[in-house]
Amino acid sequence: MTASVAKPGLRPANPNFSSGPCAKRPGWSLEALADAALGRSHRAKIGKSKLEEAIALTREVLQVPADYRIGIVPASDTGAVEMALWSLLGARGVDMVSWESFGAGWVTDVVKQLKLTDVRTFDAPYGQLPDLAKVDFDRDVVFTWNGTTSGVRVPNGDFIPADREGLTICDATSAAFAQRLDFAKLDVVTFSWQKVLGGEGAHGMLILSPRAVARLESYKPAWPLPKIFRLTSGGKLIEGIFKGETINTPSMLCVEDYIDALNWAKSVGGLDGLVARADANFAALDAFAQTSAWLENLAVDPATRSNTSVCFSIVDPEVAALDKDGQAAFAKGIVSALEKEGVAYDIGAYRDAPSGLRIWAGATVETSDLQALTAWLDWAFAQQKAMLKAAA
Ligand SMILES: Cc1ncc(COP(=O)(O)O)c(C=O)c1O
């Protein structure tokens, strides 16, 4: 028999460890949205100034260069990425770099929907990065900074040359505000509000370098673009989009919540504070995994381990000996037991990823809650293991 582990006494104060929407910031309540410009036009001075404030705070907290445009766009991160792909690609060959489900989704878009023909794909199994040295940055390059479903990130932007000819289009939704994005190496950066800052879904952020703007103004895709994707008019950038004149109607409640999240970010030390919080959270989980006999980080190379979407495989030999369905059921058993106890919600691996656990460690999560969770992970594992043995 596996020794049973007593139920831990300490519970995480906040059991929300989902990888999106992520935990609200510490201390958040609906009161924080009391100043929302509800029932007013987003084109009125009050609405427009809120949208401008959201953009200005984004620039300040994320340390976006002054000559980069920042726009609020529809349809969350997906909307922002799709706008970039459909508006910019096709002018030259494209290298698509992916190592998990979301990156793979962008490959599908470019190959099967846009039907571009000069496309090279570089992919890697869950837990690894492709060989980035093979990527040709004189072509356009699309990649995800932090692969949310495998917990593998690029360690930095050193693999991207400063003097590239192509554009780099980076889905940074689970990296922004927790990892340092090297803007000089990135021409398009996208993210949503519902990740590291614990904001709401619905709106996306699209950040463009001057080179991306130059492409938009000099290249017209061969395919039609719906209004919701259009960034230019008469061959010129629609500058208003980057000054708070959104393409269509945003939720002023979500905008208020994003402003609240950005002000909280400033109160914890801005980008440095946010990165430090995510790093400390990762360190708490990593310390646990390093001494655990049953769980291991899915990311093989420690330098690529995410400090936001931390993914674990269950490596206990008896579990590893089960077939795929058995392993998935075992992991699910842990997830369900913890959910039932109310100590951890939404920590199952993503549906397309290998079975295991995925625990969000972004800046809105408290390190003490992750520390409390680790004892519960051992408890749930021992419980599942005992059930496995009993069934054998
Ligand atoms: C890397 C990545 N890209 C895209 C998305 C989709 O984001 P959204 O639902 O905000 O459009 C996610 C969501 O988890 C993600 O992690």
Short mmCIF file of C-alpha atoms and ligand atoms in Angstrom, two decimals:
data_model
loop_
_atom_site.label_atom_id
_atom_site.label_comp_id
_atom_site.label_asym_id
_atom_site.label_seq_id
_atom_site.Cartn_x
_atom_site.Cartn_y
_atom_site.Cartn_z
CA MET A 1 0.00 0.00 0.00
CA THR A 2 1.08 3.55 -0.67
CA ALA A 3 1.38 5.32 2.65
CA SER A 4 -1.66 7.51 2.99
CA VAL A 5 -0.99 11.19 3.38
CA ALA A 6 -3.03 13.13 5.91
CA LYS A 7 -5.17 15.92 4.54
CA PRO A 8 -3.09 19.10 4.76
CA GLY A 9 -4.30 21.65 7.27
CA LEU A 10 -3.53 24.71 5.19
CA ARG A 11 -5.65 25.61 2.16
CA PRO A 12 -4.73 28.07 -0.58
CA ALA A 13 -6.58 31.29 0.23
CA ASN A 14 -7.42 31.54 -3.47
CA PRO A 15 -7.84 28.20 -5.29
CA ASN A 16 -7.90 29.76 -8.79
CA PHE A 17 -4.96 28.36 -10.74
CA SER A 18 -6.50 28.42 -14.22
CA SER A 19 -4.33 29.33 -17.22
CA GLY A 20 -6.99 31.69 -18.50
CA PRO A 21 -9.02 33.45 -17.48
CA CYS A 22 -6.47 33.69 -14.68
CA ALA A 23 -6.92 34.62 -11.03
CA LYS A 24 -7.99 38.19 -10.40
CA ARG A 25 -5.36 40.35 -8.71
CA PRO A 26 -5.04 40.02 -4.93
CA GLY A 27 -7.68 42.12 -3.23
CA TRP A 28 -9.87 42.47 -6.33
CA SER A 29 -13.61 42.93 -5.92
CA LEU A 30 -16.38 44.32 -8.11
CA GLU A 31 -15.96 47.60 -6.22
CA ALA A 32 -12.80 48.13 -8.26
CA LEU A 33 -15.03 48.72 -11.29
CA ALA A 34 -17.17 51.41 -9.71
CA ASP A 35 -15.74 54.11 -12.00
CA ALA A 36 -16.53 52.24 -15.24
CA ALA A 37 -18.02 54.44 -17.96
CA LEU A 38 -21.12 52.28 -18.18
CA GLY A 39 -24.02 53.31 -20.34
CA ARG A 40 -21.85 55.89 -22.08
CA SER A 41 -20.47 55.93 -25.59
CA HIS A 42 -16.93 54.70 -26.02
CA ARG A 43 -16.57 57.57 -28.52
CA ALA A 44 -17.58 60.17 -25.90
CA LYS A 45 -14.79 61.96 -24.07
CA ILE A 46 -15.24 59.80 -20.96
CA GLY A 47 -15.09 56.49 -22.87
CA LYS A 48 -12.28 57.54 -25.19
CA SER A 49 -10.17 58.78 -22.28
CA LYS A 50 -10.54 55.39 -20.54
CA LEU A 51 -9.37 53.63 -23.70
CA GLU A 52 -6.45 56.05 -24.04
CA GLU A 53 -5.56 55.48 -20.39
CA ALA A 54 -5.54 51.70 -20.94
CA ILE A 55 -3.14 52.16 -23.85
CA ALA A 56 -0.88 54.59 -21.97
CA LEU A 57 -0.70 52.32 -18.90
CA THR A 58 0.06 49.33 -21.13
CA ARG A 59 2.98 51.25 -22.63
CA GLU A 60 4.25 52.26 -19.21
CA VAL A 61 3.95 48.90 -17.44
CA LEU A 62 5.04 46.73 -20.35
CA GLN A 63 7.84 49.16 -21.31
CA VAL A 64 6.76 49.36 -24.93
CA PRO A 65 9.05 51.59 -27.05
CA ALA A 66 7.65 55.04 -27.80
CA ASP A 67 7.59 54.44 -31.56
CA TYR A 68 5.53 51.23 -31.33
CA ARG A 69 1.71 51.49 -31.80
CA ILE A 70 -0.57 49.87 -29.22
CA GLY A 71 -4.14 49.07 -30.21
CA ILE A 72 -7.15 47.55 -28.47
CA VAL A 73 -8.80 45.13 -30.89
CA PRO A 74 -11.72 42.70 -30.89
CA ALA A 75 -11.73 38.99 -30.07
CA SER A 76 -9.08 38.67 -27.38
CA ASP A 77 -5.62 37.37 -28.23
CA THR A 78 -6.98 35.25 -31.06
CA GLY A 79 -8.43 38.35 -32.70
CA ALA A 80 -5.15 40.22 -32.40
CA VAL A 81 -3.11 37.35 -33.87
CA GLU A 82 -5.56 36.78 -36.71
CA MET A 83 -5.55 40.48 -37.60
CA ALA A 84 -1.79 40.39 -37.85
CA LEU A 85 -1.63 37.18 -39.89
CA TRP A 86 -4.33 38.23 -42.33
CA SER A 87 -3.09 41.80 -42.71
CA LEU A 88 0.66 41.27 -42.95
CA LEU A 89 1.47 37.85 -44.37
CA GLY A 90 1.91 37.00 -48.03
CA ALA A 91 4.46 39.69 -48.88
CA ARG A 92 7.33 37.21 -48.47
CA GLY A 93 7.90 33.61 -47.41
CA VAL A 94 6.93 32.62 -43.87
CA ASP A 95 8.60 30.45 -41.23
CA MET A 96 6.04 29.12 -38.78
CA VAL A 97 7.52 28.03 -35.45
CA SER A 98 5.38 26.01 -33.06
CA TRP A 99 5.76 23.64 -30.14
CA GLU A 100 2.28 23.26 -28.69
CA SER A 101 -1.38 23.60 -29.49
CA PHE A 102 -1.77 27.37 -29.91
CA GLY A 103 1.31 27.72 -32.11
CA ALA A 104 0.06 24.76 -34.15
CA GLY A 105 -3.26 26.57 -34.58
CA TRP A 106 -1.48 29.52 -36.23
CA VAL A 107 0.25 27.10 -38.61
CA THR A 108 -3.14 25.69 -39.62
CA ASP A 109 -4.41 29.19 -40.28
CA VAL A 110 -1.54 30.16 -42.50
CA VAL A 111 -1.38 26.90 -44.44
CA LYS A 112 -5.02 25.85 -44.67
CA GLN A 113 -6.96 29.11 -44.44
CA LEU A 114 -4.66 31.72 -45.96
CA LYS A 115 -3.27 28.95 -48.19
CA LEU A 116 0.16 30.56 -48.41
CA THR A 117 2.49 28.37 -50.40
CA ASP A 118 5.96 29.56 -49.42
CA VAL A 119 5.69 28.33 -45.83
CA ARG A 120 8.24 26.39 -43.81
CA THR A 121 7.15 24.86 -40.52
CA PHE A 122 9.38 24.14 -37.55
CA ASP A 123 7.70 22.21 -34.80
CA ALA A 124 8.70 20.24 -31.74
CA PRO A 125 6.95 17.78 -29.45
CA TYR A 126 5.38 18.96 -26.19
CA GLY A 127 8.14 19.79 -23.73
CA GLN A 128 10.69 20.94 -26.29
CA LEU A 129 11.55 23.89 -28.53
CA PRO A 130 12.28 23.46 -32.24
CA ASP A 131 15.79 24.28 -33.45
CA LEU A 132 15.50 28.06 -33.59
CA ALA A 133 18.87 28.36 -35.34
CA LYS A 134 17.22 27.00 -38.50
CA VAL A 135 14.67 29.82 -38.71
CA ASP A 136 15.31 32.37 -41.48
CA PHE A 137 14.50 35.86 -40.25
CA ASP A 138 14.73 37.32 -43.71
CA ARG A 139 11.35 35.66 -44.07
CA ASP A 140 8.38 36.53 -41.88
CA VAL A 141 8.34 34.48 -38.71
CA VAL A 142 5.34 33.58 -36.54
CA PHE A 143 5.85 32.12 -33.07
CA THR A 144 4.44 31.98 -29.54
CA TRP A 145 6.70 33.41 -26.82
CA ASN A 146 5.31 31.17 -24.10
CA GLY A 147 3.58 27.98 -25.17
CA THR A 148 0.70 27.91 -22.73
CA THR A 149 -0.21 24.26 -23.24
CA SER A 150 3.29 22.82 -22.84
CA GLY A 151 4.82 25.32 -20.42
CA VAL A 152 7.77 25.86 -22.77
CA ARG A 153 8.94 29.39 -23.54
CA VAL A 154 11.78 30.98 -25.41
CA PRO A 155 14.31 32.10 -22.78
CA ASN A 156 14.90 35.46 -24.51
CA GLY A 157 14.96 37.11 -27.94
CA ASP A 158 18.63 36.41 -28.68
CA PHE A 159 17.73 33.98 -31.47
CA ILE A 160 16.23 36.83 -33.49
CA PRO A 161 18.70 39.03 -35.40
CA ALA A 162 18.32 42.77 -35.00
CA ASP A 163 18.90 43.35 -38.72
CA ARG A 164 16.26 40.95 -40.05
CA GLU A 165 14.42 41.59 -43.34
CA GLY A 166 11.21 39.80 -42.37
CA LEU A 167 8.70 40.63 -39.67
CA THR A 168 8.44 38.72 -36.39
CA ILE A 169 4.85 38.11 -35.29
CA CYS A 170 4.73 36.98 -31.68
CA ASP A 171 1.77 35.62 -29.75
CA ALA A 172 2.85 36.69 -26.27
CA THR A 173 -0.43 36.25 -24.45
CA SER A 174 0.84 34.04 -21.63
CA ALA A 175 4.20 35.84 -21.44
CA ALA A 176 3.31 39.54 -21.40
CA PHE A 177 3.62 41.04 -17.89
CA ALA A 178 5.50 37.99 -16.55
CA GLN A 179 8.44 37.60 -18.94
CA ARG A 180 10.61 40.26 -20.53
CA LEU A 181 9.64 40.69 -24.16
CA ASP A 182 12.49 41.96 -26.31
CA PHE A 183 10.54 44.55 -28.28
CA ALA A 184 13.48 45.47 -30.51
CA LYS A 185 13.26 41.91 -31.88
CA LEU A 186 9.48 41.85 -32.21
CA ASP A 187 7.41 43.54 -34.91
CA VAL A 188 4.01 42.35 -33.77
CA VAL A 189 3.17 41.45 -30.18
CA THR A 190 -0.27 40.26 -29.13
CA PHE A 191 -1.89 39.40 -25.84
CA SER A 192 -5.22 39.46 -24.06
CA TRP A 193 -6.27 40.95 -20.75
CA GLN A 194 -7.33 37.66 -19.19
CA LYS A 195 -3.90 36.16 -18.63
CA VAL A 196 -1.06 37.48 -16.42
CA LEU A 197 -2.99 40.52 -15.17
CA GLY A 198 -6.13 38.52 -14.43
CA GLY A 199 -8.30 40.81 -16.57
CA GLU A 200 -11.33 39.84 -18.61
CA GLY A 201 -11.59 38.06 -21.95
CA ALA A 202 -13.04 39.74 -25.05
CA HIS A 203 -10.41 42.27 -26.08
CA GLY A 204 -6.98 41.78 -27.55
CA MET A 205 -3.90 43.97 -27.66
CA LEU A 206 -2.01 44.48 -30.89
CA ILE A 207 1.40 46.11 -30.69
CA LEU A 208 3.12 47.08 -33.94
CA SER A 209 6.72 48.11 -34.64
CA PRO A 210 7.40 50.86 -37.18
CA ARG A 211 8.45 48.11 -39.62
CA ALA A 212 5.11 46.36 -39.21
CA VAL A 213 3.36 49.67 -39.93
CA ALA A 214 5.54 50.15 -43.01
CA ARG A 215 4.44 46.71 -44.25
CA LEU A 216 0.79 47.55 -43.67
CA GLU A 217 1.16 50.73 -45.69
CA SER A 218 3.10 49.18 -48.55
CA TYR A 219 1.45 45.79 -49.01
CA LYS A 220 -2.13 44.85 -49.74
CA PRO A 221 -3.06 41.19 -49.24
CA ALA A 222 -4.62 39.39 -52.19
CA TRP A 223 -7.58 38.28 -50.06
CA PRO A 224 -10.51 40.33 -48.76
CA LEU A 225 -10.36 41.56 -45.16
CA PRO A 226 -13.49 41.93 -43.05
CA LYS A 227 -13.98 45.29 -41.35
CA ILE A 228 -13.13 43.75 -37.99
CA PHE A 229 -9.56 43.01 -39.25
CA ARG A 230 -8.90 46.19 -41.23
CA LEU A 231 -5.97 48.24 -39.97
CA THR A 232 -5.58 50.51 -43.01
CA SER A 233 -7.75 52.78 -45.06
CA GLY A 234 -6.69 54.01 -48.49
CA GLY A 235 -3.25 52.45 -47.96
CA LYS A 236 -2.64 54.36 -44.70
CA LEU A 237 -2.65 53.03 -41.15
CA ILE A 238 -5.86 53.89 -39.30
CA GLU A 239 -4.03 55.76 -36.55
CA GLY A 240 -7.18 56.17 -34.48
CA ILE A 241 -7.18 52.47 -33.58
CA PHE A 242 -3.95 53.11 -31.69
CA LYS A 243 -5.40 56.13 -29.88
CA GLY A 244 -8.41 54.44 -28.38
CA GLU A 245 -10.78 54.71 -31.35
CA THR A 246 -11.60 51.02 -31.38
CA ILE A 247 -12.87 49.38 -34.57
CA ASN A 248 -16.12 48.42 -32.88
CA THR A 249 -17.71 48.72 -29.47
CA PRO A 250 -15.61 47.52 -26.53
CA SER A 251 -16.90 46.57 -23.08
CA MET A 252 -16.24 49.56 -20.84
CA LEU A 253 -16.55 47.21 -17.87
CA CYS A 254 -13.65 45.11 -19.21
CA VAL A 255 -11.70 48.30 -19.96
CA GLU A 256 -12.16 49.49 -16.37
CA ASP A 257 -11.03 46.12 -15.09
CA TYR A 258 -7.91 46.24 -17.27
CA ILE A 259 -7.09 49.73 -15.99
CA ASP A 260 -7.52 48.43 -12.44
CA ALA A 261 -5.19 45.52 -13.20
CA LEU A 262 -2.56 47.85 -14.68
CA ASN A 263 -2.72 50.14 -11.65
CA TRP A 264 -2.28 47.12 -9.41
CA ALA A 265 0.70 46.13 -11.58
CA LYS A 266 2.24 49.55 -10.93
CA SER A 267 1.63 49.13 -7.19
CA VAL A 268 3.69 45.92 -7.11
CA GLY A 269 6.63 47.49 -8.90
CA GLY A 270 5.60 47.49 -12.55
CA LEU A 271 7.18 45.01 -14.92
CA ASP A 272 10.05 44.16 -12.54
CA GLY A 273 7.57 43.45 -9.76
CA LEU A 274 5.35 41.33 -12.00
CA VAL A 275 8.25 39.27 -13.33
CA ALA A 276 9.56 38.79 -9.79
CA ARG A 277 6.16 37.58 -8.62
CA ALA A 278 5.87 35.03 -11.44
CA ASP A 279 9.48 33.93 -10.90
CA ALA A 280 8.86 33.42 -7.17
CA ASN A 281 5.72 31.45 -7.97
CA PHE A 282 7.58 29.26 -10.41
CA ALA A 283 10.36 28.76 -7.85
CA ALA A 284 7.83 27.48 -5.29
CA LEU A 285 6.45 24.94 -7.75
CA ASP A 286 9.90 24.03 -9.01
CA ALA A 287 11.24 23.41 -5.50
CA PHE A 288 8.35 21.01 -4.98
CA ALA A 289 8.89 19.25 -8.32
CA GLN A 290 12.64 18.91 -7.75
CA THR A 291 12.05 16.80 -4.64
CA SER A 292 8.94 15.02 -5.87
CA ALA A 293 9.20 11.36 -6.84
CA TRP A 294 6.02 11.47 -8.92
CA LEU A 295 5.91 14.72 -10.85
CA GLU A 296 8.29 16.36 -13.29
CA ASN A 297 8.24 19.55 -15.36
CA LEU A 298 7.11 18.79 -18.93
CA ALA A 299 9.64 21.31 -20.27
CA VAL A 300 12.86 19.36 -20.70
CA ASP A 301 15.35 22.23 -20.74
CA PRO A 302 15.24 24.23 -17.48
CA ALA A 303 16.02 27.43 -19.42
CA THR A 304 12.74 27.06 -21.31
CA ARG A 305 10.49 26.42 -18.31
CA SER A 306 7.56 28.80 -18.16
CA ASN A 307 6.98 30.93 -15.06
CA THR A 308 3.28 31.25 -15.93
CA SER A 309 1.76 28.07 -17.36
CA VAL A 310 3.74 25.47 -15.45
CA CYS A 311 3.09 22.00 -16.89
CA PHE A 312 3.87 18.77 -15.08
CA SER A 313 3.97 15.14 -16.17
CA ILE A 314 3.24 12.34 -13.74
CA VAL A 315 6.36 10.19 -13.76
CA ASP A 316 5.55 7.67 -11.03
CA PRO A 317 6.58 4.34 -12.61
CA GLU A 318 3.28 2.62 -11.90
CA VAL A 319 1.33 5.47 -13.46
CA ALA A 320 3.72 5.77 -16.38
CA ALA A 321 3.16 2.04 -17.03
CA LEU A 322 -0.56 2.64 -17.63
CA ASP A 323 -1.85 3.15 -21.15
CA LYS A 324 -2.62 6.69 -22.35
CA ASP A 325 -6.21 6.60 -21.17
CA GLY A 326 -5.17 5.21 -17.80
CA GLN A 327 -2.61 7.97 -17.35
CA ALA A 328 -5.16 10.60 -18.33
CA ALA A 329 -7.70 9.16 -15.90
CA PHE A 330 -5.13 9.18 -13.11
CA ALA A 331 -4.29 12.86 -13.70
CA LYS A 332 -7.98 13.67 -13.94
CA GLY A 333 -8.52 11.92 -10.60
CA ILE A 334 -6.03 14.29 -8.96
CA VAL A 335 -7.61 17.33 -10.59
CA SER A 336 -11.15 16.28 -9.57
CA ALA A 337 -10.17 15.47 -5.99
CA LEU A 338 -8.58 18.89 -5.54
CA GLU A 339 -11.52 20.62 -7.16
CA LYS A 340 -13.90 18.74 -4.87
CA GLU A 341 -11.89 19.87 -1.87
CA GLY A 342 -12.07 23.44 -3.17
CA VAL A 343 -8.29 23.82 -3.03
CA ALA A 344 -7.47 24.00 -6.76
CA TYR A 345 -9.57 24.73 -9.81
CA ASP A 346 -8.75 24.14 -13.48
CA ILE A 347 -5.31 22.54 -13.10
CA GLY A 348 -5.73 19.75 -15.66
CA ALA A 349 -3.46 19.65 -18.70
CA TYR A 350 -4.88 21.31 -21.83
CA ARG A 351 -7.12 19.01 -23.87
CA ASP A 352 -4.59 18.54 -26.72
CA ALA A 353 -1.52 18.28 -24.48
CA PRO A 354 -0.06 15.16 -22.84
CA SER A 355 -1.92 14.24 -19.66
CA GLY A 356 -0.74 15.80 -16.43
CA LEU A 357 -1.19 19.03 -14.52
CA ARG A 358 -0.96 22.66 -15.56
CA ILE A 359 -0.75 25.18 -12.76
CA TRP A 360 -0.81 28.91 -13.45
CA ALA A 361 1.94 30.82 -11.68
CA GLY A 362 1.42 34.27 -13.20
CA ALA A 363 1.69 37.49 -11.25
CA THR A 364 -1.82 37.56 -9.77
CA VAL A 365 -1.24 34.25 -7.98
CA GLU A 366 0.19 34.42 -4.45
CA THR A 367 3.30 32.32 -3.75
CA SER A 368 1.85 31.25 -0.39
CA ASP A 369 -1.14 29.75 -2.22
CA LEU A 370 1.11 27.68 -4.47
CA GLN A 371 3.11 26.56 -1.45
CA ALA A 372 -0.10 25.48 0.25
CA LEU A 373 -1.20 23.70 -2.92
CA THR A 374 1.91 21.51 -3.11
CA ALA A 375 0.96 19.57 0.04
CA TRP A 376 -2.47 18.98 -1.45
CA LEU A 377 -0.90 17.67 -4.66
CA ASP A 378 0.93 15.02 -2.63
CA TRP A 379 -2.28 14.23 -0.79
CA ALA A 380 -4.31 13.80 -3.98
CA PHE A 381 -1.58 11.74 -5.61
CA ALA A 382 -1.41 9.34 -2.65
CA GLN A 383 -5.19 8.99 -2.74
CA GLN A 384 -5.25 8.17 -6.45
CA LYS A 385 -2.34 5.79 -6.05
CA ALA A 386 -4.13 3.91 -3.27
CA MET A 387 -7.18 3.62 -5.52
CA LEU A 388 -5.02 2.34 -8.36
CA LYS A 389 -3.50 -0.31 -6.13
CA ALA A 390 -6.89 -1.30 -4.76
CA ALA A 391 -8.18 -1.78 -8.30
CA ALA A 392 -5.18 -3.88 -9.37
C1 LIG B 1 -0.58 31.04 -26.55
C2 LIG B 1 -2.04 31.33 -26.66
N1 LIG B 1 -2.51 31.86 -27.80
C3 LIG B 1 -3.82 32.14 -27.94
C4 LIG B 1 -4.72 31.91 -26.95
C5 LIG B 1 -6.16 32.24 -27.15
O1 LIG B 1 -6.42 33.35 -26.38
P1 LIG B 1 -7.82 34.07 -26.34
O2 LIG B 1 -8.80 33.05 -25.85
O3 LIG B 1 -7.58 35.19 -25.38
O4 LIG B 1 -8.14 34.54 -27.72
C6 LIG B 1 -4.28 31.36 -25.72
C7 LIG B 1 -5.22 31.08 -24.64
O5 LIG B 1 -4.93 30.38 -23.70
C8 LIG B 1 -2.91 31.07 -25.59
O6 LIG B 1 -2.46 30.57 -24.46
#
